[in-house]
Amino acid sequence: NAGVTQTPKFQVLKTGQSMTLQCAQDMNHEYMSWYRQDPGMGLRLIHYSVGAGITDQGEVPNGYNVSRSTTEDFPLRLLSAAPSQTSVYFCASSYQGDTEAFFGQGTRLTVV
Amino acid sequence: EDQVTQSPEALRLQEGESSSLNCSYTVSGLRGLFWYRQDPGKGPEFLFTLYSAGEEKEKERLKATLTKKESFLHITAPKPEDSATYLCAVRSNYGQNFVFGPGTRLSVLP
């Protein structure tokens, strides 16, 4: 049972480039979320989805885009990378919105 | 606005030296309080969920408790493998998702 799988684990981008962070879960969870983690600030919610075809913004959505075409996949797109988006990104899934979340291993992104 | 703070920011203990981590929260109706453990370079790993004041949960050397304003994670006779960052998160009745605290970085020295 793989749980939540994120790719890539590391990425370096130049300012202005775009890319997609991949997230897949095999637990048939309806809820999926993307967080970013910065030193001293905790995990902050970027976007989330309560099911296929439904997405909504979190606390820090600017510069990011998401879609949810299947229950399993929830990719995060950086439209035009900026140095302020240098961070560690985590994808999470949960059975319901108020049950425990299962996290992926993270993607460490550096924008130069 | 839902808020979570954690103290201390960092804690160093000798092996066997028991202590507690604090999570203080402000929410508009608590739906659940969650504790996670995070090892360096990895994603958070779920430990406990607490739903109402007075509730307690235990797992090996860890015990989590909850009041109306805060939660404590008690660590009894810790071992070096307990070294990690411990994260607290809340879900309110009106919030859209979890709100996480900044974490407490625990180091247990042999």
mmCIF file of C-alpha atoms in Angstrom:
data_model
loop_
_atom_site.group_PDB
_atom_site.id
_atom_site.type_symbol
_atom_site.label_atom_id
_atom_site.label_comp_id
_atom_site.label_asym_id
_atom_site.label_seq_id
_atom_site.Cartn_x
_atom_site.Cartn_y
_atom_site.Cartn_z
ATOM 1 C CA ASN A 1 0.000 0.000 0.000
ATOM 2 C CA ALA A 2 1.831 3.124 -1.232
ATOM 3 C CA GLY A 3 -0.326 5.744 0.557
ATOM 4 C CA VAL A 4 0.399 9.244 -0.777
ATOM 5 C CA THR A 5 3.083 9.521 -3.447
ATOM 6 C CA GLN A 6 4.660 12.813 -4.493
ATOM 7 C CA THR A 7 7.021 13.464 -7.388
ATOM 8 C CA PRO A 8 9.599 14.836 -7.809
ATOM 9 C CA LYS A 9 11.392 14.862 -4.439
ATOM 10 C CA PHE A 10 13.673 17.741 -5.404
ATOM 11 C CA GLN A 11 13.386 20.436 -8.085
ATOM 12 C CA VAL A 12 15.278 23.568 -9.030
ATOM 13 C CA LEU A 13 13.508 26.114 -11.229
ATOM 14 C CA LYS A 14 14.484 29.401 -12.748
ATOM 15 C CA THR A 15 12.304 32.426 -12.110
ATOM 16 C CA GLY A 16 9.418 32.477 -14.568
ATOM 17 C CA GLN A 17 9.449 28.761 -15.340
ATOM 18 C CA SER A 18 6.346 26.649 -14.807
ATOM 19 C CA MET A 19 6.067 23.118 -13.504
ATOM 20 C CA THR A 20 3.648 20.592 -12.044
ATOM 21 C CA LEU A 21 4.097 18.773 -8.748
ATOM 22 C CA GLN A 22 2.435 15.394 -8.877
ATOM 23 C CA CYS A 23 0.428 13.785 -6.067
ATOM 24 C CA ALA A 24 -1.338 10.432 -6.108
ATOM 25 C CA GLN A 25 -3.070 8.427 -3.372
ATOM 26 C CA ASP A 26 -4.323 4.854 -3.415
ATOM 27 C CA MET A 27 -6.571 4.949 -0.321
ATOM 28 C CA ASN A 28 -9.716 6.114 -2.129
ATOM 29 C CA HIS A 29 -9.770 9.296 -0.022
ATOM 30 C CA GLU A 30 -12.108 12.063 -1.078
ATOM 31 C CA TYR A 31 -10.194 14.913 0.597
ATOM 32 C CA MET A 32 -6.832 16.014 -0.758
ATOM 33 C CA SER A 33 -4.772 19.084 0.066
ATOM 34 C CA TRP A 34 -1.556 20.863 -0.794
ATOM 35 C CA TYR A 35 0.536 22.595 1.871
ATOM 36 C CA ARG A 36 3.770 24.485 1.870
ATOM 37 C CA GLN A 37 6.147 24.376 4.824
ATOM 38 C CA ASP A 38 8.519 27.215 5.569
ATOM 39 C CA PRO A 39 10.846 27.546 8.593
ATOM 40 C CA GLY A 40 9.043 28.876 11.670
ATOM 41 C CA MET A 41 5.683 29.170 9.900
ATOM 42 C CA GLY A 42 4.204 25.706 10.055
ATOM 43 C CA LEU A 43 2.228 24.104 7.261
ATOM 44 C CA ARG A 44 0.077 26.515 5.274
ATOM 45 C CA LEU A 45 -2.787 25.384 3.060
ATOM 46 C CA ILE A 46 -2.495 26.258 -0.643
ATOM 47 C CA HIS A 47 -5.458 24.488 -2.269
ATOM 48 C CA TYR A 48 -7.709 21.624 -1.360
ATOM 49 C CA SER A 49 -10.312 19.335 -2.909
ATOM 50 C CA VAL A 50 -13.303 17.590 -1.369
ATOM 51 C CA GLY A 51 -13.738 15.240 -4.312
ATOM 52 C CA ALA A 52 -13.169 14.773 -8.039
ATOM 53 C CA GLY A 53 -14.086 17.908 -9.957
ATOM 54 C CA ILE A 54 -14.202 20.118 -6.842
ATOM 55 C CA THR A 55 -11.359 22.364 -5.708
ATOM 56 C CA ASP A 56 -11.060 25.455 -3.524
ATOM 57 C CA GLN A 57 -8.463 27.939 -2.329
ATOM 58 C CA GLY A 58 -6.670 27.766 0.966
ATOM 59 C CA GLU A 59 -4.652 30.350 2.879
ATOM 60 C CA VAL A 60 -1.907 30.993 0.276
ATOM 61 C CA PRO A 61 -3.267 30.185 -3.221
ATOM 62 C CA ASN A 62 -1.643 32.943 -5.311
ATOM 63 C CA GLY A 63 0.694 31.647 -8.018
ATOM 64 C CA TYR A 64 -0.649 28.090 -7.843
ATOM 65 C CA ASN A 65 -3.299 26.184 -9.736
ATOM 66 C CA VAL A 66 -4.917 22.794 -9.110
ATOM 67 C CA SER A 67 -7.363 20.406 -10.734
ATOM 68 C CA ARG A 68 -8.917 17.131 -9.619
ATOM 69 C CA SER A 69 -10.041 15.010 -12.554
ATOM 70 C CA THR A 70 -9.838 11.702 -10.649
ATOM 71 C CA THR A 71 -10.121 10.638 -7.003
ATOM 72 C CA GLU A 72 -6.495 9.449 -7.019
ATOM 73 C CA ASP A 73 -4.612 12.437 -8.472
ATOM 74 C CA PHE A 74 -4.263 16.057 -7.344
ATOM 75 C CA PRO A 75 -1.486 17.897 -9.226
ATOM 76 C CA LEU A 76 -0.250 21.347 -8.184
ATOM 77 C CA ARG A 77 0.859 23.726 -10.939
ATOM 78 C CA LEU A 78 3.222 26.630 -10.492
ATOM 79 C CA LEU A 79 2.312 29.064 -13.243
ATOM 80 C CA SER A 80 5.382 31.333 -13.231
ATOM 81 C CA ALA A 81 7.852 30.425 -10.493
ATOM 82 C CA ALA A 82 9.117 33.137 -8.139
ATOM 83 C CA PRO A 83 11.857 32.966 -5.458
ATOM 84 C CA SER A 84 9.116 33.402 -2.817
ATOM 85 C CA GLN A 85 7.827 29.966 -3.821
ATOM 86 C CA THR A 86 11.015 28.296 -2.610
ATOM 87 C CA SER A 87 9.665 25.903 -0.003
ATOM 88 C CA VAL A 88 8.871 22.293 0.837
ATOM 89 C CA TYR A 89 5.519 21.185 -0.559
ATOM 90 C CA PHE A 90 3.393 18.443 0.955
ATOM 91 C CA CYS A 91 0.362 16.721 -0.448
ATOM 92 C CA ALA A 92 -2.085 15.124 1.990
ATOM 93 C CA SER A 93 -5.227 13.049 1.788
ATOM 94 C CA SER A 94 -7.900 12.094 4.307
ATOM 95 C CA TYR A 95 -11.032 9.963 4.347
ATOM 96 C CA GLN A 96 -13.099 12.943 5.458
ATOM 97 C CA GLY A 97 -12.278 16.598 6.083
ATOM 98 C CA ASP A 98 -12.007 16.124 9.851
ATOM 99 C CA THR A 99 -10.221 12.776 10.019
ATOM 100 C CA GLU A 100 -6.479 12.388 10.200
ATOM 101 C CA ALA A 101 -4.477 13.333 7.131
ATOM 102 C CA PHE A 102 -1.867 11.140 5.463
ATOM 103 C CA PHE A 103 1.056 13.039 3.987
ATOM 104 C CA GLY A 104 3.420 12.399 1.129
ATOM 105 C CA GLN A 105 7.199 12.611 1.520
ATOM 106 C CA GLY A 106 7.352 16.165 0.214
ATOM 107 C CA THR A 107 8.903 18.044 -2.698
ATOM 108 C CA ARG A 108 11.751 20.444 -1.954
ATOM 109 C CA LEU A 109 11.517 23.257 -4.508
ATOM 110 C CA THR A 110 14.140 25.929 -5.029
ATOM 111 C CA VAL A 111 13.473 28.872 -7.353
ATOM 112 C CA VAL A 112 16.565 30.802 -8.418
ATOM 113 C CA GLU B 1 -9.552 33.375 12.745
ATOM 114 C CA ASP B 2 -8.307 29.991 13.967
ATOM 115 C CA GLN B 3 -4.810 30.088 15.484
ATOM 116 C CA VAL B 4 -2.396 27.539 16.890
ATOM 117 C CA THR B 5 0.804 28.226 18.815
ATOM 118 C CA GLN B 6 3.283 25.701 20.182
ATOM 119 C CA SER B 7 5.893 25.921 22.913
ATOM 120 C CA PRO B 8 8.710 25.556 23.371
ATOM 121 C CA GLU B 9 10.118 26.078 19.896
ATOM 122 C CA ALA B 10 12.892 23.588 20.662
ATOM 123 C CA LEU B 11 13.523 21.198 23.555
ATOM 124 C CA ARG B 12 16.575 19.142 24.420
ATOM 125 C CA LEU B 13 16.171 16.271 26.866
ATOM 126 C CA GLN B 14 18.434 13.611 28.226
ATOM 127 C CA GLU B 15 17.307 10.050 27.604
ATOM 128 C CA GLY B 16 14.809 9.146 30.331
ATOM 129 C CA GLU B 17 14.027 12.780 31.213
ATOM 130 C CA SER B 18 10.245 13.216 30.961
ATOM 131 C CA SER B 19 8.700 16.485 29.762
ATOM 132 C CA SER B 20 5.672 18.032 28.043
ATOM 133 C CA LEU B 21 5.044 19.963 24.841
ATOM 134 C CA ASN B 22 2.305 22.589 24.713
ATOM 135 C CA CYS B 23 -0.191 23.434 21.967
ATOM 136 C CA SER B 24 -2.448 26.443 22.565
ATOM 137 C CA TYR B 25 -5.324 27.071 20.209
ATOM 138 C CA THR B 26 -8.068 29.560 19.411
ATOM 139 C CA VAL B 27 -10.881 28.208 17.262
ATOM 140 C CA SER B 28 -14.533 28.956 16.620
ATOM 141 C CA GLY B 29 -15.744 25.590 17.880
ATOM 142 C CA LEU B 30 -13.257 22.722 18.021
ATOM 143 C CA ARG B 31 -13.987 19.833 15.716
ATOM 144 C CA GLY B 32 -10.724 18.021 16.463
ATOM 145 C CA LEU B 33 -7.133 18.504 17.591
ATOM 146 C CA PHE B 34 -4.424 16.459 15.913
ATOM 147 C CA TRP B 35 -0.823 15.633 16.831
ATOM 148 C CA TYR B 36 1.723 14.651 14.206
ATOM 149 C CA ARG B 37 5.376 13.651 14.293
ATOM 150 C CA GLN B 38 7.711 14.820 11.533
ATOM 151 C CA ASP B 39 11.192 13.413 10.950
ATOM 152 C CA PRO B 40 13.746 15.438 8.928
ATOM 153 C CA GLY B 41 13.109 15.211 5.189
ATOM 154 C CA LYS B 42 9.806 13.376 5.615
ATOM 155 C CA GLY B 43 6.126 14.174 5.725
ATOM 156 C CA PRO B 44 4.179 14.451 8.989
ATOM 157 C CA GLU B 45 3.008 11.172 10.493
ATOM 158 C CA PHE B 46 -0.271 11.014 12.408
ATOM 159 C CA LEU B 47 -0.148 10.319 16.161
ATOM 160 C CA PHE B 48 -3.435 11.254 17.876
ATOM 161 C CA THR B 49 -6.799 12.918 17.468
ATOM 162 C CA LEU B 50 -8.587 14.505 20.456
ATOM 163 C CA TYR B 51 -12.159 15.719 20.155
ATOM 164 C CA SER B 52 -13.312 17.043 23.541
ATOM 165 C CA ALA B 53 -11.895 18.580 26.724
ATOM 166 C CA GLY B 54 -10.776 15.954 29.211
ATOM 167 C CA GLU B 55 -9.958 13.394 26.544
ATOM 168 C CA GLU B 56 -6.614 11.580 26.741
ATOM 169 C CA LYS B 57 -4.842 9.188 24.378
ATOM 170 C CA GLU B 58 -1.652 7.174 24.772
ATOM 171 C CA LYS B 59 0.792 5.482 22.473
ATOM 172 C CA GLU B 60 3.985 3.952 23.856
ATOM 173 C CA ARG B 61 5.854 6.800 25.638
ATOM 174 C CA LEU B 62 3.481 9.508 24.398
ATOM 175 C CA LYS B 63 0.295 10.751 26.024
ATOM 176 C CA ALA B 64 -1.860 13.545 24.641
ATOM 177 C CA THR B 65 -4.367 15.520 26.718
ATOM 178 C CA LEU B 66 -6.869 18.230 25.840
ATOM 179 C CA THR B 67 -8.462 21.180 27.630
ATOM 180 C CA LYS B 68 -10.690 23.920 26.225
ATOM 181 C CA LYS B 69 -7.690 26.108 25.371
ATOM 182 C CA GLU B 70 -4.677 23.835 24.994
ATOM 183 C CA SER B 71 -3.298 20.364 24.493
ATOM 184 C CA PHE B 72 -0.229 18.755 25.994
ATOM 185 C CA LEU B 73 1.926 16.010 24.584
ATOM 186 C CA HIS B 74 3.598 14.284 27.518
ATOM 187 C CA ILE B 75 6.719 12.268 26.792
ATOM 188 C CA THR B 76 7.640 9.757 29.483
ATOM 189 C CA ALA B 77 11.207 8.407 29.678
ATOM 190 C CA PRO B 78 12.047 9.456 26.119
ATOM 191 C CA LYS B 79 14.552 7.637 23.928
ATOM 192 C CA PRO B 80 16.777 9.094 21.184
ATOM 193 C CA GLU B 81 14.391 7.694 18.550
ATOM 194 C CA ASP B 82 11.715 10.063 19.875
ATOM 195 C CA SER B 83 13.747 12.963 18.445
ATOM 196 C CA ALA B 84 11.578 14.713 15.833
ATOM 197 C CA THR B 85 9.440 17.784 15.285
ATOM 198 C CA TYR B 86 5.996 17.469 16.827
ATOM 199 C CA LEU B 87 3.182 19.341 15.085
ATOM 200 C CA CYS B 88 -0.214 20.267 16.465
ATOM 201 C CA ALA B 89 -3.193 21.044 14.215
ATOM 202 C CA VAL B 90 -6.843 21.952 14.761
ATOM 203 C CA ARG B 91 -9.968 21.657 12.693
ATOM 204 C CA SER B 92 -12.797 24.006 13.641
ATOM 205 C CA ASN B 93 -16.511 23.698 13.001
ATOM 206 C CA TYR B 94 -16.327 26.530 10.473
ATOM 207 C CA GLY B 95 -12.830 26.232 9.013
ATOM 208 C CA GLN B 96 -12.150 24.752 5.635
ATOM 209 C CA ASN B 97 -9.252 22.558 6.666
ATOM 210 C CA PHE B 98 -6.557 22.003 9.274
ATOM 211 C CA VAL B 99 -4.630 24.890 10.851
ATOM 212 C CA PHE B 100 -1.140 23.836 11.919
ATOM 213 C CA GLY B 101 1.142 25.222 14.602
ATOM 214 C CA PRO B 102 4.845 25.869 13.884
ATOM 215 C CA GLY B 103 5.955 22.749 15.750
ATOM 216 C CA THR B 104 8.300 21.850 18.609
ATOM 217 C CA ARG B 105 11.676 20.396 17.662
ATOM 218 C CA LEU B 106 12.549 17.707 20.225
ATOM 219 C CA SER B 107 16.062 16.318 20.644
ATOM 220 C CA VAL B 108 16.669 13.412 23.020
ATOM 221 C CA LEU B 109 20.331 12.878 23.843
ATOM 222 C CA PRO B 110 21.682 9.434 24.801
#
